PDB file of C-alpha atoms and ligand atoms in Angstrom:
ATOM      1  CA  UNK D  27     -11.161  14.746  22.225  1.00 89.00           C
ATOM      2  CA  UNK D  28     -13.316  17.402  20.548  1.00 93.00           C
ATOM      3  CA  UNK D  29     -12.353  16.574  16.964  1.00 94.00           C
ATOM      4  CA  UNK D  30     -11.699  13.213  15.330  1.00 96.00           C
ATOM      5  CA  UNK D  31      -8.590  14.788  13.822  1.00 93.00           C
ATOM      6  CA  UNK D  32      -7.041  14.673  17.286  1.00 95.00           C
ATOM      7  CA  UNK D  33      -6.871  10.875  16.967  1.00 97.00           C
ATOM      8  CA  UNK D  34      -3.228  10.237  16.083  1.00 97.00           C
ATOM      9  CA  UNK D  35      -4.078   7.511  13.529  1.00 98.00           C
ATOM     10  CA  UNK D  36      -6.295   9.950  11.597  1.00 98.00           C
ATOM     11  CA  UNK D  37      -3.644  12.652  11.796  1.00 98.00           C
ATOM     12  CA  UNK D  38      -0.830  10.353  10.615  1.00 98.00           C
ATOM     13  CA  UNK D  39      -3.084   9.039   7.827  1.00 98.00           C
ATOM     14  CA  UNK D  40      -3.603  12.604   6.539  1.00 98.00           C
ATOM     15  CA  UNK D  41       0.103  13.347   6.782  1.00 98.00           C
ATOM     16  CA  UNK D  42       0.982  10.272   4.710  1.00 98.00           C
ATOM     17  CA  UNK D  43      -1.482  11.278   1.964  1.00 99.00           C
ATOM     18  CA  UNK D  44       0.281  14.626   1.791  1.00 98.00           C
ATOM     19  CA  UNK D  45       3.748  13.032   1.874  1.00 98.00           C
ATOM     20  CA  UNK D  46       2.830  10.880  -1.148  1.00 99.00           C
ATOM     21  CA  UNK D  47       1.416  13.905  -2.976  1.00 99.00           C
ATOM     22  CA  UNK D  48       4.650  15.846  -2.286  1.00 98.00           C
ATOM     23  CA  UNK D  49       6.627  12.957  -3.837  1.00 99.00           C
ATOM     24  CA  UNK D  50       4.631  13.245  -7.074  1.00 98.00           C
ATOM     25  CA  UNK D  51       3.127   9.770  -6.757  1.00 99.00           C
ATOM     26  CA  UNK D  52      -0.535  10.875  -6.812  1.00 98.00           C
ATOM     27  CA  UNK D  53      -1.540  12.667  -9.989  1.00 98.00           C
ATOM     28  CA  UNK D  54      -5.228  13.570  -9.945  1.00 98.00           C
ATOM     29  CA  UNK D  55      -6.999  10.855  -7.861  1.00 98.00           C
ATOM     30  CA  UNK D  56      -4.185   8.327  -8.385  1.00 98.00           C
ATOM     31  CA  UNK D  57      -3.361   6.046  -5.475  1.00 99.00           C
ATOM     32  CA  UNK D  58      -5.123   5.151  -2.241  1.00 99.00           C
ATOM     33  CA  UNK D  59      -4.409   4.364   1.405  1.00 99.00           C
ATOM     34  CA  UNK D  60      -6.081   2.240   4.090  1.00 99.00           C
ATOM     35  CA  UNK D  61      -5.340   1.708   7.771  1.00 99.00           C
ATOM     36  CA  UNK D  62      -6.844  -1.021   9.985  1.00 99.00           C
ATOM     37  CA  UNK D  63      -7.688   0.719  13.254  1.00 98.00           C
ATOM     38  CA  UNK D  64      -6.723  -0.551  16.698  1.00 98.00           C
ATOM     39  CA  UNK D  65      -9.676  -1.243  19.059  1.00 98.00           C
ATOM     40  CA  UNK D  66      -8.649   1.652  21.341  1.00 98.00           C
ATOM     41  CA  UNK D  67      -8.592   4.040  18.344  1.00 98.00           C
ATOM     42  CA  UNK D  68     -12.085   2.901  17.354  1.00 98.00           C
ATOM     43  CA  UNK D  69     -13.330   3.623  20.897  1.00 98.00           C
ATOM     44  CA  UNK D  70     -11.704   7.057  20.850  1.00 97.00           C
ATOM     45  CA  UNK D  71     -13.382   7.907  17.534  1.00 98.00           C
ATOM     46  CA  UNK D  72     -16.763   6.241  18.246  1.00 98.00           C
ATOM     47  CA  UNK D  73     -18.431   9.419  19.632  1.00 97.00           C
ATOM     48  CA  UNK D  74     -18.030  10.893  16.107  1.00 98.00           C
ATOM     49  CA  UNK D  75     -19.576   7.891  14.296  1.00 98.00           C
ATOM     50  CA  UNK D  76     -22.934   7.936  12.480  1.00 97.00           C
ATOM     51  CA  UNK D  77     -24.545   4.541  12.039  1.00 97.00           C
ATOM     52  CA  UNK D  78     -27.374   5.485   9.662  1.00 96.00           C
ATOM     53  CA  UNK D  79     -25.643   4.881   6.343  1.00 97.00           C
ATOM     54  CA  UNK D  80     -26.344   1.720   4.315  1.00 97.00           C
ATOM     55  CA  UNK D  81     -24.179  -1.383   3.912  1.00 98.00           C
ATOM     56  CA  UNK D  82     -22.590  -1.817   0.481  1.00 98.00           C
ATOM     57  CA  UNK D  83     -21.328  -5.115  -0.881  1.00 98.00           C
ATOM     58  CA  UNK D  84     -17.604  -5.143  -1.647  1.00 97.00           C
ATOM     59  CA  UNK D  85     -17.502  -7.769  -4.409  1.00 96.00           C
ATOM     60  CA  UNK D  86     -15.032  -9.866  -2.412  1.00 97.00           C
ATOM     61  CA  UNK D  87     -15.505 -11.394   0.991  1.00 98.00           C
ATOM     62  CA  UNK D  88     -13.268 -12.701   3.776  1.00 98.00           C
ATOM     63  CA  UNK D  89     -14.508 -13.143   7.349  1.00 98.00           C
ATOM     64  CA  UNK D  90     -11.046 -12.877   8.884  1.00 98.00           C
ATOM     65  CA  UNK D  91     -11.338  -9.118   9.473  1.00 98.00           C
ATOM     66  CA  UNK D  92     -15.143  -8.934   9.626  1.00 98.00           C
ATOM     67  CA  UNK D  93     -16.304  -6.300  12.156  1.00 98.00           C
ATOM     68  CA  UNK D  94     -13.074  -4.286  11.944  1.00 98.00           C
ATOM     69  CA  UNK D  95     -12.804  -0.562  11.130  1.00 99.00           C
ATOM     70  CA  UNK D  96     -10.603   0.990   8.445  1.00 99.00           C
ATOM     71  CA  UNK D  97      -9.596   4.530   7.606  1.00 99.00           C
ATOM     72  CA  UNK D  98      -9.692   4.820   3.812  1.00 99.00           C
ATOM     73  CA  UNK D  99      -9.202   7.404   1.103  1.00 99.00           C
ATOM     74  CA  UNK D 100     -12.272   8.118  -1.032  1.00 99.00           C
ATOM     75  CA  UNK D 101     -12.696   6.975  -4.608  1.00 98.00           C
ATOM     76  CA  UNK D 102     -11.950   9.759  -7.075  1.00 98.00           C
ATOM     77  CA  UNK D 103     -10.518  11.922  -4.299  1.00 99.00           C
ATOM     78  CA  UNK D 104      -7.183  13.695  -4.619  1.00 99.00           C
ATOM     79  CA  UNK D 105      -4.384  13.022  -2.107  1.00 98.00           C
ATOM     80  CA  UNK D 106      -3.437  16.701  -2.334  1.00 98.00           C
ATOM     81  CA  UNK D 107      -6.813  17.707  -0.864  1.00 98.00           C
ATOM     82  CA  UNK D 108      -6.823  15.337   2.130  1.00 98.00           C
ATOM     83  CA  UNK D 109      -4.959  17.616   4.553  1.00 98.00           C
ATOM     84  CA  UNK D 110      -7.214  20.632   3.926  1.00 98.00           C
ATOM     85  CA  UNK D 111     -10.567  18.755   3.913  1.00 98.00           C
ATOM     86  CA  UNK D 112     -10.187  15.322   5.531  1.00 98.00           C
ATOM     87  CA  UNK D 113     -13.913  14.689   6.139  1.00 98.00           C
ATOM     88  CA  UNK D 114     -14.653  15.008   2.399  1.00 98.00           C
ATOM     89  CA  UNK D 115     -11.692  13.020   1.094  1.00 99.00           C
ATOM     90  CA  UNK D 116     -11.190  10.212   3.608  1.00 99.00           C
ATOM     91  CA  UNK D 117     -13.488   8.268   5.910  1.00 98.00           C
ATOM     92  CA  UNK D 118     -13.842   5.460   8.412  1.00 98.00           C
ATOM     93  CA  UNK D 119     -15.693   2.338   7.285  1.00 98.00           C
ATOM     94  CA  UNK D 120     -16.940  -0.579   9.340  1.00 98.00           C
ATOM     95  CA  UNK D 121     -16.864  -4.087   7.843  1.00 98.00           C
ATOM     96  CA  UNK D 122     -19.837  -6.370   8.478  1.00 98.00           C
ATOM     97  CA  UNK D 123     -19.265  -9.640  10.332  1.00 98.00           C
ATOM     98  CA  UNK D 124     -18.973 -11.638   7.086  1.00 98.00           C
ATOM     99  CA  UNK D 125     -16.246  -9.325   5.753  1.00 98.00           C
ATOM    100  CA  UNK D 126     -18.195  -8.827   2.531  1.00 98.00           C
ATOM    101  CA  UNK D 127     -19.734  -5.361   2.939  1.00 98.00           C
ATOM    102  CA  UNK D 128     -18.805  -1.953   4.345  1.00 98.00           C
ATOM    103  CA  UNK D 129     -20.652   1.072   5.674  1.00 98.00           C
ATOM    104  CA  UNK D 130     -19.249   4.549   6.266  1.00 98.00           C
ATOM    105  CA  UNK D 131     -19.373   5.638   9.909  1.00 98.00           C
ATOM    106  CA  UNK D 132     -17.395   8.892   9.602  1.00 98.00           C
ATOM    107  CA  UNK D 133     -16.221  11.183   6.788  1.00 98.00           C
ATOM    108  CA  UNK D 134     -16.581  10.567   3.023  1.00 98.00           C
ATOM    109  CA  UNK D 135     -19.061  13.434   3.129  1.00 98.00           C
ATOM    110  CA  UNK D 136     -21.320  14.437   0.223  1.00 98.00           C
ATOM    111  CA  UNK D 137     -21.866  10.883  -1.003  1.00 97.00           C
ATOM    112  CA  UNK D 138     -18.219   9.832  -1.388  1.00 98.00           C
ATOM    113  CA  UNK D 139     -17.332   6.127  -1.189  1.00 98.00           C
ATOM    114  CA  UNK D 140     -14.140   4.218  -0.264  1.00 98.00           C
ATOM    115  CA  UNK D 141     -11.403   3.820  -2.883  1.00 98.00           C
ATOM    116  CA  UNK D 142     -12.276   1.596  -5.842  1.00 98.00           C
ATOM    117  CA  UNK D 143      -9.258  -0.487  -4.773  1.00 98.00           C
ATOM    118  CA  UNK D 144     -10.816  -1.243  -1.380  1.00 98.00           C
ATOM    119  CA  UNK D 145     -11.292  -4.938  -2.339  1.00 98.00           C
ATOM    120  CA  UNK D 146      -7.518  -5.239  -3.004  1.00 98.00           C
ATOM    121  CA  UNK D 147      -6.678  -3.420   0.209  1.00 98.00           C
ATOM    122  CA  UNK D 148      -9.093  -5.548   2.228  1.00 98.00           C
ATOM    123  CA  UNK D 149      -7.924  -8.946   0.942  1.00 98.00           C
ATOM    124  CA  UNK D 150      -4.287  -7.908   1.464  1.00 98.00           C
ATOM    125  CA  UNK D 151      -5.120  -6.758   5.014  1.00 98.00           C
ATOM    126  CA  UNK D 152      -6.726 -10.156   5.716  1.00 98.00           C
ATOM    127  CA  UNK D 153      -3.678 -12.055   4.471  1.00 98.00           C
ATOM    128  CA  UNK D 154      -1.057  -9.857   6.128  1.00 98.00           C
ATOM    129  CA  UNK D 155      -2.914  -9.559   9.446  1.00 98.00           C
ATOM    130  CA  UNK D 156      -3.025 -13.336   9.726  1.00 98.00           C
ATOM    131  CA  UNK D 157       0.595 -13.762   8.624  1.00 98.00           C
ATOM    132  CA  UNK D 158       1.946 -11.148  11.074  1.00 98.00           C
ATOM    133  CA  UNK D 159      -0.198 -12.003  14.096  1.00 98.00           C
ATOM    134  CA  UNK D 160      -2.175  -8.763  13.633  1.00 98.00           C
ATOM    135  CA  UNK D 161       0.896  -6.491  13.331  1.00 98.00           C
ATOM    136  CA  UNK D 162       0.315  -5.354   9.728  1.00 98.00           C
ATOM    137  CA  UNK D 163      -2.108  -2.397   9.586  1.00 99.00           C
ATOM    138  CA  UNK D 164      -1.311  -0.265   6.513  1.00 99.00           C
ATOM    139  CA  UNK D 165      -1.861  -0.846   2.778  1.00 99.00           C
ATOM    140  CA  UNK D 166      -0.672   1.812   0.351  1.00 99.00           C
ATOM    141  CA  UNK D 167      -1.105   2.091  -3.402  1.00 99.00           C
ATOM    142  CA  UNK D 168       0.701   4.783  -5.435  1.00 99.00           C
ATOM    143  CA  UNK D 169       1.710   5.551  -9.031  1.00 99.00           C
ATOM    144  CA  UNK D 170       5.461   6.308  -8.806  1.00 99.00           C
ATOM    145  CA  UNK D 171       6.823   6.916 -12.302  1.00 99.00           C
ATOM    146  CA  UNK D 172      10.078   4.948 -12.216  1.00 99.00           C
ATOM    147  CA  UNK D 173       8.727   1.638 -10.943  1.00 99.00           C
ATOM    148  CA  UNK D 174       5.922   1.889 -13.516  1.00 99.00           C
ATOM    149  CA  UNK D 175       8.483   2.659 -16.247  1.00 98.00           C
ATOM    150  CA  UNK D 176      10.403  -0.504 -15.319  1.00 98.00           C
ATOM    151  CA  UNK D 177       7.302  -2.579 -16.111  1.00 99.00           C
ATOM    152  CA  UNK D 178       7.892  -1.658 -19.779  1.00 98.00           C
ATOM    153  CA  UNK D 179      11.524  -2.773 -19.586  1.00 98.00           C
ATOM    154  CA  UNK D 180      11.900  -5.849 -17.380  1.00 98.00           C
ATOM    155  CA  UNK D 181      10.214  -9.252 -17.717  1.00 98.00           C
ATOM    156  CA  UNK D 182       7.122  -9.221 -15.467  1.00 98.00           C
ATOM    157  CA  UNK D 183       8.390 -11.708 -12.885  1.00 98.00           C
ATOM    158  CA  UNK D 184       9.055 -11.380  -9.167  1.00 98.00           C
ATOM    159  CA  UNK D 185      12.605 -12.651  -9.711  1.00 98.00           C
ATOM    160  CA  UNK D 186      13.502 -10.097 -12.409  1.00 98.00           C
ATOM    161  CA  UNK D 187      12.098  -7.154 -10.435  1.00 99.00           C
ATOM    162  CA  UNK D 188      13.512  -8.257  -7.078  1.00 98.00           C
ATOM    163  CA  UNK D 189      17.031  -8.748  -8.460  1.00 98.00           C
ATOM    164  CA  UNK D 190      17.044  -5.494 -10.439  1.00 98.00           C
ATOM    165  CA  UNK D 191      15.866  -3.516  -7.387  1.00 98.00           C
ATOM    166  CA  UNK D 192      18.111  -5.281  -4.854  1.00 98.00           C
ATOM    167  CA  UNK D 193      21.123  -4.628  -7.086  1.00 98.00           C
ATOM    168  CA  UNK D 194      20.310  -0.952  -7.589  1.00 98.00           C
ATOM    169  CA  UNK D 195      20.782   0.183  -3.997  1.00 98.00           C
ATOM    170  CA  UNK D 196      22.520  -1.546  -1.082  1.00 98.00           C
ATOM    171  CA  UNK D 197      19.649  -0.916   1.367  1.00 98.00           C
ATOM    172  CA  UNK D 198      17.186  -2.890  -0.762  1.00 98.00           C
ATOM    173  CA  UNK D 199      18.091  -6.477   0.242  1.00 98.00           C
ATOM    174  CA  UNK D 200      17.899  -5.287   3.855  1.00 98.00           C
ATOM    175  CA  UNK D 201      14.588  -3.411   3.536  1.00 98.00           C
ATOM    176  CA  UNK D 202      12.719  -6.017   1.447  1.00 98.00           C
ATOM    177  CA  UNK D 203      14.678  -9.299   1.674  1.00 98.00           C
ATOM    178  CA  UNK D 204      11.727 -11.350   0.405  1.00 98.00           C
ATOM    179  CA  UNK D 205      11.670  -9.362  -2.835  1.00 98.00           C
ATOM    180  CA  UNK D 206       8.635  -7.892  -4.592  1.00 99.00           C
ATOM    181  CA  UNK D 207       5.743  -9.598  -6.344  1.00 98.00           C
ATOM    182  CA  UNK D 208       4.505  -8.649  -9.797  1.00 98.00           C
ATOM    183  CA  UNK D 209       0.936  -8.715 -11.107  1.00 98.00           C
ATOM    184  CA  UNK D 210       0.474  -8.548 -14.872  1.00 98.00           C
ATOM    185  CA  UNK D 211      -1.635  -5.727 -16.334  1.00 98.00           C
ATOM    186  CA  UNK D 212      -5.240  -5.967 -15.185  1.00 98.00           C
ATOM    187  CA  UNK D 213      -8.317  -3.769 -15.075  1.00 98.00           C
ATOM    188  CA  UNK D 214      -8.054  -1.770 -11.839  1.00 98.00           C
ATOM    189  CA  UNK D 215     -10.601  -1.700  -9.078  1.00 97.00           C
ATOM    190  CA  UNK D 216     -12.178  -5.134  -9.095  1.00 93.00           C
ATOM    191  CA  UNK D 217     -12.223  -8.552  -7.507  1.00 97.00           C
ATOM    192  CA  UNK D 218      -9.799 -10.044 -10.045  1.00 98.00           C
ATOM    193  CA  UNK D 219      -6.905  -7.667  -9.307  1.00 98.00           C
ATOM    194  CA  UNK D 220      -7.731  -8.001  -5.586  1.00 98.00           C
ATOM    195  CA  UNK D 221      -7.349 -11.813  -5.700  1.00 98.00           C
ATOM    196  CA  UNK D 222      -4.113 -11.597  -7.738  1.00 98.00           C
ATOM    197  CA  UNK D 223      -2.598  -8.980  -5.417  1.00 98.00           C
ATOM    198  CA  UNK D 224      -3.631 -10.937  -2.309  1.00 98.00           C
ATOM    199  CA  UNK D 225      -1.959 -14.047  -3.736  1.00 98.00           C
ATOM    200  CA  UNK D 226       1.321 -12.111  -4.137  1.00 98.00           C
ATOM    201  CA  UNK D 227       1.044 -10.545  -0.660  1.00 98.00           C
ATOM    202  CA  UNK D 228       1.278 -14.052   0.805  1.00 98.00           C
ATOM    203  CA  UNK D 229       4.943 -14.044  -0.229  1.00 98.00           C
ATOM    204  CA  UNK D 230       5.955 -10.380  -0.434  1.00 98.00           C
ATOM    205  CA  UNK D 231       5.340  -7.084   1.390  1.00 98.00           C
ATOM    206  CA  UNK D 232       5.172  -5.151  -1.896  1.00 99.00           C
ATOM    207  CA  UNK D 233       3.497  -5.914  -5.219  1.00 99.00           C
ATOM    208  CA  UNK D 234       4.140  -4.176  -8.551  1.00 99.00           C
ATOM    209  CA  UNK D 235       1.098  -3.632 -10.778  1.00 98.00           C
ATOM    210  CA  UNK D 236       2.309  -3.697 -14.393  1.00 98.00           C
ATOM    211  CA  UNK D 237       1.876  -0.386 -16.247  1.00 98.00           C
ATOM    212  CA  UNK D 238       0.005   1.022 -13.249  1.00 98.00           C
ATOM    213  CA  UNK D 239       1.743   1.339  -9.863  1.00 98.00           C
ATOM    214  CA  UNK D 240       2.885  -0.287  -6.661  1.00 98.00           C
ATOM    215  CA  UNK D 241       1.192  -1.690  -3.535  1.00 98.00           C
ATOM    216  CA  UNK D 242       3.056  -1.749  -0.213  1.00 99.00           C
ATOM    217  CA  UNK D 243       2.141  -2.968   3.264  1.00 99.00           C
ATOM    218  CA  UNK D 244       3.492  -2.496   6.753  1.00 98.00           C
ATOM    219  CA  UNK D 245       2.789  -2.399  10.478  1.00 98.00           C
ATOM    220  CA  UNK D 246       2.667   1.418  10.497  1.00 98.00           C
ATOM    221  CA  UNK D 247       2.573   4.434   8.198  1.00 98.00           C
ATOM    222  CA  UNK D 248       6.350   4.919   8.272  1.00 98.00           C
ATOM    223  CA  UNK D 249       7.098   1.365   7.107  1.00 98.00           C
ATOM    224  CA  UNK D 250       4.526   1.277   4.287  1.00 99.00           C
ATOM    225  CA  UNK D 251       5.594   4.730   3.071  1.00 99.00           C
ATOM    226  CA  UNK D 252       9.293   3.903   3.503  1.00 99.00           C
ATOM    227  CA  UNK D 253       8.909   0.714   1.499  1.00 99.00           C
ATOM    228  CA  UNK D 254       7.218   2.620  -1.345  1.00 99.00           C
ATOM    229  CA  UNK D 255       9.974   5.238  -1.219  1.00 99.00           C
ATOM    230  CA  UNK D 256      12.826   2.695  -1.152  1.00 99.00           C
ATOM    231  CA  UNK D 257      11.462   0.695  -4.088  1.00 99.00           C
ATOM    232  CA  UNK D 258      10.758   3.779  -6.179  1.00 99.00           C
ATOM    233  CA  UNK D 259      14.231   5.210  -5.440  1.00 98.00           C
ATOM    234  CA  UNK D 260      15.882   1.923  -6.471  1.00 98.00           C
ATOM    235  CA  UNK D 261      13.804   1.880  -9.677  1.00 99.00           C
ATOM    236  CA  UNK D 262      14.924   5.450 -10.394  1.00 98.00           C
ATOM    237  CA  UNK D 263      18.599   4.541  -9.863  1.00 98.00           C
ATOM    238  CA  UNK D 264      18.218   1.513 -12.138  1.00 98.00           C
ATOM    239  CA  UNK D 265      16.678   3.626 -14.881  1.00 98.00           C
ATOM    240  CA  UNK D 266      19.276   6.394 -14.490  1.00 98.00           C
ATOM    241  CA  UNK D 267      22.096   3.824 -14.718  1.00 98.00           C
ATOM    242  CA  UNK D 268      20.551   2.137 -17.774  1.00 98.00           C
ATOM    243  CA  UNK D 269      20.012   5.502 -19.463  1.00 98.00           C
ATOM    244  CA  UNK D 270      23.539   6.713 -18.725  1.00 98.00           C
ATOM    245  CA  UNK D 271      25.156   3.503 -19.915  1.00 98.00           C
ATOM    246  CA  UNK D 272      23.094   2.902 -23.034  1.00 97.00           C
ATOM    247  CA  UNK D 273      21.470  -0.092 -21.352  1.00 96.00           C
ATOM    248  CA  UNK D 274      24.739  -1.848 -20.547  1.00 97.00           C
ATOM    249  CA  UNK D 275      25.675  -1.701 -16.854  1.00 97.00           C
ATOM    250  CA  UNK D 276      29.391  -1.913 -16.208  1.00 97.00           C
ATOM    251  CA  UNK D 277      29.136  -3.421 -12.720  1.00 97.00           C
ATOM    252  CA  UNK D 278      26.621  -4.050  -9.968  1.00 97.00           C
ATOM    253  CA  UNK D 279      26.299  -5.476  -6.441  1.00 97.00           C
ATOM    254  CA  UNK D 280      27.444  -9.131  -6.580  1.00 96.00           C
ATOM    255  CA  UNK D 281      24.873 -11.865  -5.823  1.00 95.00           C
ATOM    256  CA  UNK D 282      26.698 -13.005  -2.693  1.00 96.00           C
ATOM    257  CA  UNK D 283      26.776  -9.363  -1.515  1.00 97.00           C
ATOM    258  CA  UNK D 284      22.960  -9.278  -1.500  1.00 98.00           C
ATOM    259  CA  UNK D 285      22.676 -12.181   0.972  1.00 98.00           C
ATOM    260  CA  UNK D 286      25.588 -10.872   3.040  1.00 98.00           C
ATOM    261  CA  UNK D 287      24.072  -7.371   3.320  1.00 98.00           C
ATOM    262  CA  UNK D 288      20.722  -8.805   4.454  1.00 98.00           C
ATOM    263  CA  UNK D 289      22.430 -11.109   6.946  1.00 98.00           C
ATOM    264  CA  UNK D 290      24.552  -8.272   8.375  1.00 98.00           C
ATOM    265  CA  UNK D 291      21.295  -6.628   9.459  1.00 98.00           C
ATOM    266  CA  UNK D 292      19.616  -9.783  10.755  1.00 98.00           C
ATOM    267  CA  UNK D 293      17.449 -10.413   7.679  1.00 98.00           C
ATOM    268  CA  UNK D 294      17.383 -13.480   5.430  1.00 98.00           C
ATOM    269  CA  UNK D 295      17.383 -12.911   1.687  1.00 98.00           C
ATOM    270  CA  UNK D 296      14.959 -14.915  -0.449  1.00 98.00           C
ATOM    271  CA  UNK D 297      17.619 -17.183  -1.981  1.00 95.00           C
ATOM    272  CA  UNK D 298      15.188 -18.545  -4.611  1.00 96.00           C
ATOM    273  CA  UNK D 299      16.035 -15.492  -6.730  1.00 97.00           C
ATOM    274  CA  UNK D 300      19.849 -15.792  -6.620  1.00 92.00           C
TER     275      UNK D 300
HETATM  276  P1  LIG U  24      -9.530   5.627  -6.517  1.00 50.47           P
HETATM  277  O1  LIG U  24      -9.690   7.091  -6.801  1.00 50.47           O
HETATM  278  O2  LIG U  24     -10.834   4.881  -6.605  1.00 50.47           O
HETATM  279  O3  LIG U  24      -8.807   5.392  -5.190  1.00 50.47           O
HETATM  280  O4  LIG U  24      -8.624   5.009  -7.668  1.00 50.47           O
HETATM  281  C1  LIG U  24      -7.343   5.495  -7.906  1.00 50.47           C
HETATM  282  C2  LIG U  24      -6.424   4.433  -8.386  1.00 50.47           C
HETATM  283  O5  LIG U  24      -5.221   4.602  -8.291  1.00 50.47           O
HETATM  284  C3  LIG U  24      -6.969   3.185  -8.966  1.00 50.47           C
HETATM  285  O6  LIG U  24      -5.992   2.210  -9.077  1.00 50.47           O
HETATM  286 ZN1  LIG U  25      -3.944   3.049  -9.179  1.00 50.47          ZN
END
């Protein structure tokens, strides 16, 4: 391998940043992406690592993924620029053994640092990795307009959002049968929103941030991106239907249809919301 960009994880990471940009979910520096690398990917990339940069405290700490390596977007960096200049806009960071500090080992050139939402990404990675036996590797945060718009319309509860989204598009109860979590409006980028998002990730694979955006997780880039796309599409359909009907929907998918659709594809709907 004569360039780190030949590592498929790095290549797919860059592609997903561009995919999100193409969808219109990443105005300016909005949104961020992290990927927890597999040991064999770390070994493949290690010849390109520099170990002379300092450790920086993260503001949160969890030893469960201490010592692991993450590909991350840079804070203040634009998703639209990742594909043309990856080494300036993304990087690889190593976590110390306590899981409380990071150091950049590749990329994030010219003094860039990991996304300001790295604490949220990291705590969610810790929770999901444990819950899925290490399967979950991707955390994705974006600012899709329709799901954000719904946070001005619906009560800010997991039940209200899950039902509205499930009922907007038949695939939804199959794609996210547990529903989505909701975090009330908070200041972005700190330990508080990280703890609140992590708490929701215990129960859901996606978490809405009121008046801000959406967080999704998954075992690979396709699933985390697909979950973002499915939720945003359902939110768009819900808003289109409300707008076209003056806020009064004539009919929708029946409650029992939600469970039946999930079951037909081997999934179990979260019946707490029915
Ligand atoms: P960063 O540029 O630090 O990733 O922040 C963007 C964002 O969406 C904050 O929530
Ligand atoms: Zn954001």
